[in-house]
Short mmCIF file of C-alpha atoms and ligand atoms in Angstrom, two decimals:
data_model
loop_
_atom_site.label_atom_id
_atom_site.label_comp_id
_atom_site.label_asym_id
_atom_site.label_seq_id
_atom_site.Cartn_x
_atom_site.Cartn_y
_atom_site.Cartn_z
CA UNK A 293 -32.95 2.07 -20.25
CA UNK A 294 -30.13 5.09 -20.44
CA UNK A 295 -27.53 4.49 -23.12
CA UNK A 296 -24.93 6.04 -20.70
CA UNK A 297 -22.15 3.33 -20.40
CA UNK A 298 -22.03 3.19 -16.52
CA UNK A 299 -18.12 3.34 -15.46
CA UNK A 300 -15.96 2.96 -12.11
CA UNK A 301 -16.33 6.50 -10.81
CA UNK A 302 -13.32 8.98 -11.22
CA UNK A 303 -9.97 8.72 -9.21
CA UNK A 304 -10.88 4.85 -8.65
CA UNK A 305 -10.51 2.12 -10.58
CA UNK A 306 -10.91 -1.79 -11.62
CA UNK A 307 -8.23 -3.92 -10.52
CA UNK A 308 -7.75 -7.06 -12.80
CA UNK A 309 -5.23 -10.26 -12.38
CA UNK A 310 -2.49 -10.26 -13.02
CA UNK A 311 -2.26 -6.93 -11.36
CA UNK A 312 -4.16 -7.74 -8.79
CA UNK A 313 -2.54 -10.70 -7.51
CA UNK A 314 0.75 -8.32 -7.52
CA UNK A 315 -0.84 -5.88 -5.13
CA UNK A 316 -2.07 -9.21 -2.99
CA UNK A 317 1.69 -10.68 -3.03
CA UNK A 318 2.91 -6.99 -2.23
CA UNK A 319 0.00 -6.86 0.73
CA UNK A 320 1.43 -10.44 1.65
CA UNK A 321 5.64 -9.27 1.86
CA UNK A 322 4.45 -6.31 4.19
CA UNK A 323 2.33 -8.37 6.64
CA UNK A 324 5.74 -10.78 6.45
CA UNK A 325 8.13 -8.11 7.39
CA UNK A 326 5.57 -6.70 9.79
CA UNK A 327 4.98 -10.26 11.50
CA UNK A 328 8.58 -10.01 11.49
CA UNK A 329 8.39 -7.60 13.94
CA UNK A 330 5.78 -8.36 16.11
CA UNK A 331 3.49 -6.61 14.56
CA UNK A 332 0.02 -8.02 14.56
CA UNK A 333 -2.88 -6.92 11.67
CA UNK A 334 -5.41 -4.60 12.68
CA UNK A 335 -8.34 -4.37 10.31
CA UNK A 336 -10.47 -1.48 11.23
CA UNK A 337 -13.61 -0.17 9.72
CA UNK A 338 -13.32 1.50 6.32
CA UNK A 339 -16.04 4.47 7.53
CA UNK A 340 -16.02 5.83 11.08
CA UNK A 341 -18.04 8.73 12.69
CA UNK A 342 -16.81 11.87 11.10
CA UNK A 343 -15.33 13.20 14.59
CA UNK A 344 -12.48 10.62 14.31
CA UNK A 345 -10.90 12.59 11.54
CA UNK A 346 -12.24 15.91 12.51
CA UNK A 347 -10.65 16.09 15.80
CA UNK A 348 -7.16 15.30 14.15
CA UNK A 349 -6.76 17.28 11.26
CA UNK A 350 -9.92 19.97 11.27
CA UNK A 351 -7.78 22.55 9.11
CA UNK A 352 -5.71 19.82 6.79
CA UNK A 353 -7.06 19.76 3.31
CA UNK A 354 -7.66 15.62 4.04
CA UNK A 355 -10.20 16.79 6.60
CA UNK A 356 -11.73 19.79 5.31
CA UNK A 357 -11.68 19.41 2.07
CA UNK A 358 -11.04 15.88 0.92
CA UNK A 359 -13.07 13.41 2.89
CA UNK A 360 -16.26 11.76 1.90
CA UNK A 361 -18.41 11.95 4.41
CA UNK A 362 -22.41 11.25 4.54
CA UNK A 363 -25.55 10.29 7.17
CA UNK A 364 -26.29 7.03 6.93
CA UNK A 365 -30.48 6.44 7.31
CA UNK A 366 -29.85 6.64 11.13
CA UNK A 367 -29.04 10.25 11.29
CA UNK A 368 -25.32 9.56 11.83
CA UNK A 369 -22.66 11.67 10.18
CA UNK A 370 -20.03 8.96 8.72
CA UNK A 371 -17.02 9.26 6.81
CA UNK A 372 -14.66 7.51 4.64
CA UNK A 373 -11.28 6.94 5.74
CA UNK A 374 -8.61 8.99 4.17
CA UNK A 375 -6.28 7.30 6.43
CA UNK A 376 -5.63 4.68 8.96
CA UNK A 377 -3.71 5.97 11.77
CA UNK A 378 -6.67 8.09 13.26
CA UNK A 379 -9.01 5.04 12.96
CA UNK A 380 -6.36 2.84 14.55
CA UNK A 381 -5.86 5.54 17.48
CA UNK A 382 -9.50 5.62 17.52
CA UNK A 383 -9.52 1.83 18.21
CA UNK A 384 -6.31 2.03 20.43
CA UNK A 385 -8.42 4.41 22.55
CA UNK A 386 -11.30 2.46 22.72
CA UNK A 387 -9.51 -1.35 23.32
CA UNK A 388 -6.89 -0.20 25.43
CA UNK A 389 -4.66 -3.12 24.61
CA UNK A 390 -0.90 -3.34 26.76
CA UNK A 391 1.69 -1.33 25.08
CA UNK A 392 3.50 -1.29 23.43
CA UNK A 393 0.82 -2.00 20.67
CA UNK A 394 2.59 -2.51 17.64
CA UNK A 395 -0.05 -2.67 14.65
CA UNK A 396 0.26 -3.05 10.70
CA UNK A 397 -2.78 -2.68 8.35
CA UNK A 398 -4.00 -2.87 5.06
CA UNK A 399 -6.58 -1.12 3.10
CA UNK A 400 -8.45 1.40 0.44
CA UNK A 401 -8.86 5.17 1.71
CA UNK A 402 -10.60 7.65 0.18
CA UNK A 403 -9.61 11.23 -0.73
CA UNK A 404 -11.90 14.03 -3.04
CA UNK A 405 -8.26 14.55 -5.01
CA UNK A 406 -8.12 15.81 -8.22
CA UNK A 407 -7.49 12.09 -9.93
CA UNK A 408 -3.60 12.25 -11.89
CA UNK A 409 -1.09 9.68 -12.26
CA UNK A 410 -0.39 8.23 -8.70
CA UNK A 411 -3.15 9.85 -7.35
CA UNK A 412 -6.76 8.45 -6.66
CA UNK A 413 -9.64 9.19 -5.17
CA UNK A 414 -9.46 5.51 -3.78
CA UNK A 415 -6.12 4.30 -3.07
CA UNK A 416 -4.31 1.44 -1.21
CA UNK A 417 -2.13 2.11 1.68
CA UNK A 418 -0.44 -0.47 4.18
CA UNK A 419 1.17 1.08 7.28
CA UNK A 420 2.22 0.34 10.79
CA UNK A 421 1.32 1.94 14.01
CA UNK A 422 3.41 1.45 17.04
CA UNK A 423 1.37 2.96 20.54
CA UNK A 424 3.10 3.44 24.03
CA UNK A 425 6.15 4.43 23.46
CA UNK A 426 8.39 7.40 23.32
CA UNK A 427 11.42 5.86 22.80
CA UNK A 428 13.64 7.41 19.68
CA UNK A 429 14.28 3.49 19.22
CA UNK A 430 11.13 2.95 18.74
CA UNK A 431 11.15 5.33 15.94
CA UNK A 432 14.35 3.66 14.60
CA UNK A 433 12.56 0.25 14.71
CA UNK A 434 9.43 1.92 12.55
CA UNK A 435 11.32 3.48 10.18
CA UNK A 436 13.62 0.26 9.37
CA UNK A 437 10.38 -1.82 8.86
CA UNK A 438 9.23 0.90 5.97
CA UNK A 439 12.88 0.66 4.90
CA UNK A 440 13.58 -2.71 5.10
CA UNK A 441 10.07 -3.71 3.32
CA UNK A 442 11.31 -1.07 0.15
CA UNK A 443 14.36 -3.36 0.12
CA UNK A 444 12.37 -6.63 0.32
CA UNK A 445 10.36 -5.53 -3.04
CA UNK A 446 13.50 -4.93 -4.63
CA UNK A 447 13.39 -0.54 -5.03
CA UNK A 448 16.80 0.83 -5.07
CA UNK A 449 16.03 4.32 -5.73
CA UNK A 450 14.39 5.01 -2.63
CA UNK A 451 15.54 7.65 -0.34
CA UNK A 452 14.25 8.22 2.90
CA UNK A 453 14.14 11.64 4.23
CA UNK A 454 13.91 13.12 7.81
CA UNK A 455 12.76 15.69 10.15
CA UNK A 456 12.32 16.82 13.60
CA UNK A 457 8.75 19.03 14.26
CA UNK A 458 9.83 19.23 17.68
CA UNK A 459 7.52 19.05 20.55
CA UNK A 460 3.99 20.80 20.48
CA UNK A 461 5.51 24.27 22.00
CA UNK A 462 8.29 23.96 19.82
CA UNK A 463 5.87 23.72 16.78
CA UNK A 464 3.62 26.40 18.23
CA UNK A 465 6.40 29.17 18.54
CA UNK A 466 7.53 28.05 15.25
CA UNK A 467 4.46 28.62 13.26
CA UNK A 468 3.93 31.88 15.35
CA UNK A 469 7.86 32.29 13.83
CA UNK A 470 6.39 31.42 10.03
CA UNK A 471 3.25 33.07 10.41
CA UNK A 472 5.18 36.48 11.43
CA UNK A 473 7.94 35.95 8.18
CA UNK A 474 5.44 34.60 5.72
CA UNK A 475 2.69 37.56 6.51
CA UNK A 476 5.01 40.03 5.79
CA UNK A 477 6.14 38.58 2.76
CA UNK A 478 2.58 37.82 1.69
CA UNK A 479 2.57 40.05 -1.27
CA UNK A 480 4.82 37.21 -2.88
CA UNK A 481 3.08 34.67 -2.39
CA UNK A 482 0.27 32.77 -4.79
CA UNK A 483 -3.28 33.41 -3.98
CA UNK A 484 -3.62 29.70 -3.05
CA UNK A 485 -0.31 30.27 -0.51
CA UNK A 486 -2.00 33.11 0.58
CA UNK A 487 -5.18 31.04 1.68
CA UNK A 488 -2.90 28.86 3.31
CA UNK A 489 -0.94 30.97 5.29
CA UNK A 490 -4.63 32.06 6.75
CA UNK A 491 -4.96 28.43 7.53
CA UNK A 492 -1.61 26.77 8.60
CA UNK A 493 1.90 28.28 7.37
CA UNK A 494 3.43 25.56 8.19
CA UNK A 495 2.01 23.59 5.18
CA UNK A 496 2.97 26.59 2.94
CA UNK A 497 6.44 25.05 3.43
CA UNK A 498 5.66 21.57 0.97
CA UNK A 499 3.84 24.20 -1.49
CA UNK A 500 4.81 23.02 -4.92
CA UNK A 501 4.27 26.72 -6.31
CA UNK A 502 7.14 28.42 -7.66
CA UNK A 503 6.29 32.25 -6.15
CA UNK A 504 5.43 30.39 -2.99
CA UNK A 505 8.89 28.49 -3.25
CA UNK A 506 11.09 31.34 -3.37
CA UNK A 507 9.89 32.94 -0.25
CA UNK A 508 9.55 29.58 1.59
CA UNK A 509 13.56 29.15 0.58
CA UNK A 510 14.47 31.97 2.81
CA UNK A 511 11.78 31.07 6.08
CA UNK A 512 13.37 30.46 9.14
CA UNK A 513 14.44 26.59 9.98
CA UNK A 514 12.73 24.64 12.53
CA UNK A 515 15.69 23.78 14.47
CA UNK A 516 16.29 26.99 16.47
CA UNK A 517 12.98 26.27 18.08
CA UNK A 518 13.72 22.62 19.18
CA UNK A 519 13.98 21.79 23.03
CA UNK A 520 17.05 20.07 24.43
CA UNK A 521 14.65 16.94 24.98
CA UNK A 522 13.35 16.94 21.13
CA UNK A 523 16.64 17.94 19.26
CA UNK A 524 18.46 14.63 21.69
CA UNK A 525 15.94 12.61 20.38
CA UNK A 526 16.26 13.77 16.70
CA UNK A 527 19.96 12.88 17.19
CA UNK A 528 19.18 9.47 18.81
CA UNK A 529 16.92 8.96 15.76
CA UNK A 530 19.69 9.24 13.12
CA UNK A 531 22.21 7.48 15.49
CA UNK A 532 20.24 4.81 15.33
CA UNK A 533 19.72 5.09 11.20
CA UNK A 534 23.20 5.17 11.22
CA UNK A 535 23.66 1.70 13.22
CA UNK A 536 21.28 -0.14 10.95
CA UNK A 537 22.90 1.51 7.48
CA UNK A 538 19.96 3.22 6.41
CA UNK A 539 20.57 6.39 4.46
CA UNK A 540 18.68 9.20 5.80
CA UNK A 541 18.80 12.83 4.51
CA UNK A 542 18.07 15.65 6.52
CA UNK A 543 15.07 17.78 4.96
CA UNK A 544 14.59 20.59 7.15
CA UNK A 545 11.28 22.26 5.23
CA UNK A 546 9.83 18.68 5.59
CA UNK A 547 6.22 18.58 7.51
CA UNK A 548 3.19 16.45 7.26
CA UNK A 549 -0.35 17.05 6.34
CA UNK A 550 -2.10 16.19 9.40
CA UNK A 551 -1.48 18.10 12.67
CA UNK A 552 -0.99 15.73 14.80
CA UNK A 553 3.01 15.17 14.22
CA UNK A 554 5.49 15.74 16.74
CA UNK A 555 8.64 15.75 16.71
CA UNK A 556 10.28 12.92 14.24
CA UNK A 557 8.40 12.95 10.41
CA UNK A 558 9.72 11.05 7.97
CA UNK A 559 9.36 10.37 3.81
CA UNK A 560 10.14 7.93 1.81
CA UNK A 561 11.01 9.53 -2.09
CA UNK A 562 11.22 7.50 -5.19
CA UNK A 563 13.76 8.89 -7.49
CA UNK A 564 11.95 6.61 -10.24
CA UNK A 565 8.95 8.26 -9.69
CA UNK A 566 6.86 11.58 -11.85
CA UNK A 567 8.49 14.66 -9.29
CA UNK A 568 4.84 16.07 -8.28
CA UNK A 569 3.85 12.50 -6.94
CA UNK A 570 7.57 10.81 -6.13
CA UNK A 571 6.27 9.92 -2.37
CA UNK A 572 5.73 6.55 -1.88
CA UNK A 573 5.23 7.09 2.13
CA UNK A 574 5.58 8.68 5.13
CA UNK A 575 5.01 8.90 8.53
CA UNK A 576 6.23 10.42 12.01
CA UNK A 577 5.45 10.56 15.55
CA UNK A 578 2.58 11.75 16.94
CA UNK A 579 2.28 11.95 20.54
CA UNK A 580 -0.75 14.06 20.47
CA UNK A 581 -2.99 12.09 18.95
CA UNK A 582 -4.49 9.42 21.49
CA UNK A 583 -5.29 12.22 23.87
CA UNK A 584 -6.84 14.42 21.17
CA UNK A 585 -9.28 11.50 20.85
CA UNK A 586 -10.04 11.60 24.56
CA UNK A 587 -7.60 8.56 25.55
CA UNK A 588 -4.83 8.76 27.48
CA UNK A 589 -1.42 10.53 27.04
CA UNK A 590 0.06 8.09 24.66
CA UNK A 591 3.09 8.33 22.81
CA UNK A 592 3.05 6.69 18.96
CA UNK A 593 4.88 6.29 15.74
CA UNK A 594 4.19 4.88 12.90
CA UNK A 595 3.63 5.29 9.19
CA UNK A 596 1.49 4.57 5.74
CA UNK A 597 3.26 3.75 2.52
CA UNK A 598 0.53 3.91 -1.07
CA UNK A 599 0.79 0.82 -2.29
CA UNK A 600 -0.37 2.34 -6.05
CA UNK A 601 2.81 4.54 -6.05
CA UNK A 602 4.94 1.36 -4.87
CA UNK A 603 3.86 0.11 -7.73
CA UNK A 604 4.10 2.54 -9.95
CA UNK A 605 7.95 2.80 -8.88
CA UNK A 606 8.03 -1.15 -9.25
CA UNK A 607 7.74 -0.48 -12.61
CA UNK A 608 9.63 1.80 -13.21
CA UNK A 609 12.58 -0.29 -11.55
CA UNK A 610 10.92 -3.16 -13.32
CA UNK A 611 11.74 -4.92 -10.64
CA UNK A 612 8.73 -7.12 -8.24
CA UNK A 613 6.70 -8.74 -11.30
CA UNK A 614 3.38 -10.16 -10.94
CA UNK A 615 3.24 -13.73 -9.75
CA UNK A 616 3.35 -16.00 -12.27
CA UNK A 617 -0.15 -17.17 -12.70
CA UNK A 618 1.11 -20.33 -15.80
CA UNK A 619 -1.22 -23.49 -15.02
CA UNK A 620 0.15 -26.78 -14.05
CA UNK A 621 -1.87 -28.91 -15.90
CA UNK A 622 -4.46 -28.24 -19.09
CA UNK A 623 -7.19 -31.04 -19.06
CA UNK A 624 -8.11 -31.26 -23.07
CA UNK A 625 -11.42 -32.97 -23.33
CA UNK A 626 -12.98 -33.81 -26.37
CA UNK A 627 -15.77 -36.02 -25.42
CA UNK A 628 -18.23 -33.30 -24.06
CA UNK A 629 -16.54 -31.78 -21.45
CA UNK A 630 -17.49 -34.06 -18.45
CA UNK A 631 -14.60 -35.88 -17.95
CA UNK A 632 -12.73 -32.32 -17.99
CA UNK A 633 -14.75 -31.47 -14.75
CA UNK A 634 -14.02 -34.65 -13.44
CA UNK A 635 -10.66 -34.51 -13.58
CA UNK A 636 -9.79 -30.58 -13.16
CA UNK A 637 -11.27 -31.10 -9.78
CA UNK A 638 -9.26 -34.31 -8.66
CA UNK A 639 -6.07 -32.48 -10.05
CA UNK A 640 -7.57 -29.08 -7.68
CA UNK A 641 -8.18 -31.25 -4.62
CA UNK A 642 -4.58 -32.48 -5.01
CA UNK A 643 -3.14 -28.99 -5.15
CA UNK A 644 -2.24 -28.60 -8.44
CA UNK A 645 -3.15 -25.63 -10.63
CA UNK A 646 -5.45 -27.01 -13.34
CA UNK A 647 -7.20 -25.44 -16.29
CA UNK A 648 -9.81 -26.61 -19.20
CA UNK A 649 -11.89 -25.44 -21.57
CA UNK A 650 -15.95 -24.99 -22.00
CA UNK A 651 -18.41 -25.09 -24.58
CA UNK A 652 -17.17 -28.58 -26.84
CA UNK A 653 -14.12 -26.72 -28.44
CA UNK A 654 -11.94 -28.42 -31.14
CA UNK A 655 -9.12 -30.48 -30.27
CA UNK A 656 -7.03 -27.97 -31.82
CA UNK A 657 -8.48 -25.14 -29.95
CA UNK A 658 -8.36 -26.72 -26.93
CA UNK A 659 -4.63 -27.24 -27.59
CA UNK A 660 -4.00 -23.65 -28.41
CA UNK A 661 -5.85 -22.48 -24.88
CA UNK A 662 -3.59 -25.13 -23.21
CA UNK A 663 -0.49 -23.35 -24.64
CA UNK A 664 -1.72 -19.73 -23.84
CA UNK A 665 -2.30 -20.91 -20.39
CA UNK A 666 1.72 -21.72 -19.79
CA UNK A 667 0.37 -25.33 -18.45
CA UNK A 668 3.46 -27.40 -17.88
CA UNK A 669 1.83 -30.68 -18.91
CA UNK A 670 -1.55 -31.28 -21.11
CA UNK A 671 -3.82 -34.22 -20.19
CA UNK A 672 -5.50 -35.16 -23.22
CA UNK A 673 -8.74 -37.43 -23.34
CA UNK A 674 -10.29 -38.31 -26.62
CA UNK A 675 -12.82 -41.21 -27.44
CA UNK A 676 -9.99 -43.84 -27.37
CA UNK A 677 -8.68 -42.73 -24.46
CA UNK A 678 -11.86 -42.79 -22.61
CA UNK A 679 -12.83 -46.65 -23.98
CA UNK A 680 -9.74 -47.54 -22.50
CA UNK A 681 -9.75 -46.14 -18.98
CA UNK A 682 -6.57 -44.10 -19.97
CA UNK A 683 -5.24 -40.35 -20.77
CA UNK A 684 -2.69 -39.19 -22.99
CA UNK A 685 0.06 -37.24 -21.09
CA UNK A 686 1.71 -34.60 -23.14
CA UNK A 687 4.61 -32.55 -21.78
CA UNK A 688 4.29 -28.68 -23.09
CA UNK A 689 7.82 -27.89 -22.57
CA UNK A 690 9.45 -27.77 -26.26
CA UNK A 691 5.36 -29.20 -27.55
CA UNK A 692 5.87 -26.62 -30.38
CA UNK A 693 9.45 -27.78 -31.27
CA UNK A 694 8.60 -31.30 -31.33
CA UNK A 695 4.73 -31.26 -33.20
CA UNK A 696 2.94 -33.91 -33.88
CA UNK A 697 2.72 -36.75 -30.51
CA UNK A 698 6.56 -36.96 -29.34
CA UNK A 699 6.86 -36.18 -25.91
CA UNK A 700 3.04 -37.79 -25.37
CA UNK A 701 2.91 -41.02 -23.54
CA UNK A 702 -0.09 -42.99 -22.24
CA UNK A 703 -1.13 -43.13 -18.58
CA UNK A 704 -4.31 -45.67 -16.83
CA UNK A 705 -7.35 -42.69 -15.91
CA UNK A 706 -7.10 -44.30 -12.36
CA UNK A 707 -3.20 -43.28 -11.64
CA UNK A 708 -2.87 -39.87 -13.88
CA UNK A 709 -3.07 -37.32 -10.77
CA UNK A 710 -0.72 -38.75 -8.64
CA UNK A 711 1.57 -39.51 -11.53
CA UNK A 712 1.53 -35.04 -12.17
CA UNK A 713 1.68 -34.41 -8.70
CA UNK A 714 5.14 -36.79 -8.22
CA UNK A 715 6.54 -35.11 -11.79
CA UNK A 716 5.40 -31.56 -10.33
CA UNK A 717 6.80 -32.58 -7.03
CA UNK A 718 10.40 -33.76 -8.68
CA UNK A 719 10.23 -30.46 -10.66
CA UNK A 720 9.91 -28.52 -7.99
CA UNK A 721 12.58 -29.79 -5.59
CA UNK A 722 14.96 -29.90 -8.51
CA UNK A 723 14.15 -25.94 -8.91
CA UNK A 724 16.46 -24.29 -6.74
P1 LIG B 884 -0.24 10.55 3.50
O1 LIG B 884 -1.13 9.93 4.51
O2 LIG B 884 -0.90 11.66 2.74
O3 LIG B 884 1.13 10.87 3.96
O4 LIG B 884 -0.04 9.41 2.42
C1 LIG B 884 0.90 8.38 2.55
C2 LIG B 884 1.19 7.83 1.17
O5 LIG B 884 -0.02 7.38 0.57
C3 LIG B 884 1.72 8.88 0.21
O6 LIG B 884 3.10 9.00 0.33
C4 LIG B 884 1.32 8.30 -1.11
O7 LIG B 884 2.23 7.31 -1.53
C5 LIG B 884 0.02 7.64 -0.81
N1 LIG B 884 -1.12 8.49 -1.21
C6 LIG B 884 -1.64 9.54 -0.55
N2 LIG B 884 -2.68 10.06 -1.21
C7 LIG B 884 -2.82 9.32 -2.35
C8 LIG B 884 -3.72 9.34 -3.46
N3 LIG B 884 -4.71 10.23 -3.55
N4 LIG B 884 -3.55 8.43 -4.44
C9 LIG B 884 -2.55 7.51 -4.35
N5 LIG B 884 -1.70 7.43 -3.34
C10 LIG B 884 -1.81 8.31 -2.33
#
């Protein structure tokens, strides 16, 4: 047997509770606000045939560079998602549901990144897709959803930032319009900008590197290469920011990294966030993209927020804790553990959250567990108890204060769970 301590590979990681019921209740407020909506759940497959992705975004880093792809023992070239909206397009394409089709999802993707803070190699995302409609309102009504969901969680240092790519001639004469000012400022830039410029100058504007910076300060803006039709429905876009009070700043070097973005693209920034990774989403319109996968023409926007960096800015707002996860009720068995089972489960089929302990433990330790767990109310059974047909109630609020039995009362075996689950039940309603 190897000695090598076998670990979760790099850029992914374990999950444990509490944490992990905190990214369930986050999953949980965005399929509320969604469902809100009218947005139903897609769940698509986590792998598809590596053509989805390629046909989208063959010179994006995501595609080319960053995607796991294999052959399964069919012969079939697969590949991990590194995002949804391609797979949901895919399925979009392949369904044809009624539109407007108004999606949300949920879900791991996978990207070959160089693993930092707020950046994995498998990451959570949730997102929403609305198909079949080119309506700036509809872009409005996205954007809220990603807003208003931010708000929900209880981030304040959000911005959301906007942009228009214009249509796909707009964006074609203006990366003929970079390509022409960047090559013949090329001697300036990094070697990596260089490589990019080769590939797609647009993305040279989001380069992080200073040299590439200062040229890309002085590259022509997008907006003299707007049509009427995209640079009215920029406008509408904002008016209707405007309406609903959401702050929007204008970013006019903003782009995304896949191709298929027309016209409106949108991020959202945390200011509590580590600079090089302070984007907690984004998303756009992308009117291209059902037809590139051999549907019809098909307007869409949508977007995909990373739940890790959500959290990450959570924290750093310390604001959307972890559920609390405190039992109701500690069953403290010392006669062999038996009766524990017996009545853990009654209390479990009643509703209520119930704890105990294994392996014979000491009366004592059993008590300490019960305190660790935050149980509101110990049920203690101990040879008298049990030759009597009764339990010994003891109320953990203050336990520590009070020592000794106060605040422990007797109860018949036969009546203790729906005795708790009427105290529970006045507790609760009395909680506002
Ligand atoms: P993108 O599809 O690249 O726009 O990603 C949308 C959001 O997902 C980003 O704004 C990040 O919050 C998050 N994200 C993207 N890549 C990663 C990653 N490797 N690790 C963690 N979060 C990520």
């Amino acid at each position: 047997m190897s000695s090598v301590s076998l670990q979760a590979p790099r850029g992914t990681r374990d999950i444990l509770a509490p944490d992990s019921a905190r990214l369930r209740a986050l999953t949980q407020a965005f399929a509320a606000e969604s469902e809100l909506a009218g947005y139903g759940q897609v769940v698509s497959p986590m792998f598809e045939q590596i053509e989805v992705f390629r046909r989208v975004g063959e010179e994006t880093d995501i595609v080319s560079k960053e995607m796991y792809h294999f052959r399964d023992p069919g012969d079939r070239h697969l590949a991990l998602r590194p995002e949804l909206t391609a797979s949901v397009a895919r399925a979009f394409v392949q369904h044809r549901p009624p539109v407007p089709w108004k999606v949300w999802y949920e879900g791991p993707q996978f990207r070959y990144e160089k693993p930092q803070a707020g950046r994995f190699r498998q990451f959570n995302q949730v997102g929403a897709e609305l198909f079949g409609s080119d309506d700036p309102q509809a872009d409005v009504e996205v954007i809220a959803l990603a807003w208003r969901f931010c708000v929900a969680l209880g981030l304040r240092r959000v911005r959301l930032v906007v942009n228009s790519l214009g249509d796909r001639a707009d964006r074609e004469a203006y990366l003929a319009a970079l390509a022409g000012y960047f090559g013949g400022r090329a001697d300036e830039l990094s070697a990596q900008g260089r490589v990019t410029l080769a590939r797609n100058p647009l993305r040279l504007l989001d380069s992080k590197r200073p040299e590439d910076r200062a040229v890309v300060a002085g590259a022509p803006p997008i907006d003299e290469f707007w049509s009427p039709a995209a640079a009215a429905h920029f406008a509408a876009v904002r008016a209707g920011l405007d309406a609903l009070d959401i702050p929007a700043d204008r970013q006019r070097l903003l782009v995304r990294g896949l191709d298929y973005y027309r016209r409106t693209a949108f991020e959202l920034v945390s200011d509590a966030l580590d600079g090089a990774q302070d984007a907690v989403g984004g998303g756009g319109r992308y009117d291209g993209l059902v037809a590139d996968l051999g549907g019809p023409e098909t307007a869409g926007v949508g977007f995909a927020l990373g739940v890790d960096r959500l959290l990450l800015a959570c924290d750093a707002e310390d604001v959307f804790a972890a559920p609390p996860a405190a039992a109701d009720v500690y069953v403290v068995d010392v006669t062999g553990g038996a009766e524990a089972t017996l009545l853990a489960e009654e209390l479990r089929r009643a509703g209520l959250r119930a704890e105990r302990a294994f392996g014979g433990r000491s009366m004592k330790a059993q008590m300490k567990s019960a305190d660790r767990s935050g149980a509101r109310w110990a049920v203690l059974v101990g040879p008298d108890e049990l030759a009597d047909g009764a339990v010994s109630l003891r109320d953990m609020r203050g336990t520590q204060a009070a020592g000794g039995t106060a605040g422990q009362s007797r109860h018949p075996r036969a009546g203790i769970v729906a005795e708790l689950v009427a105290r529970l039940a006045a507790e609760k309603g009395k909680t506002p």
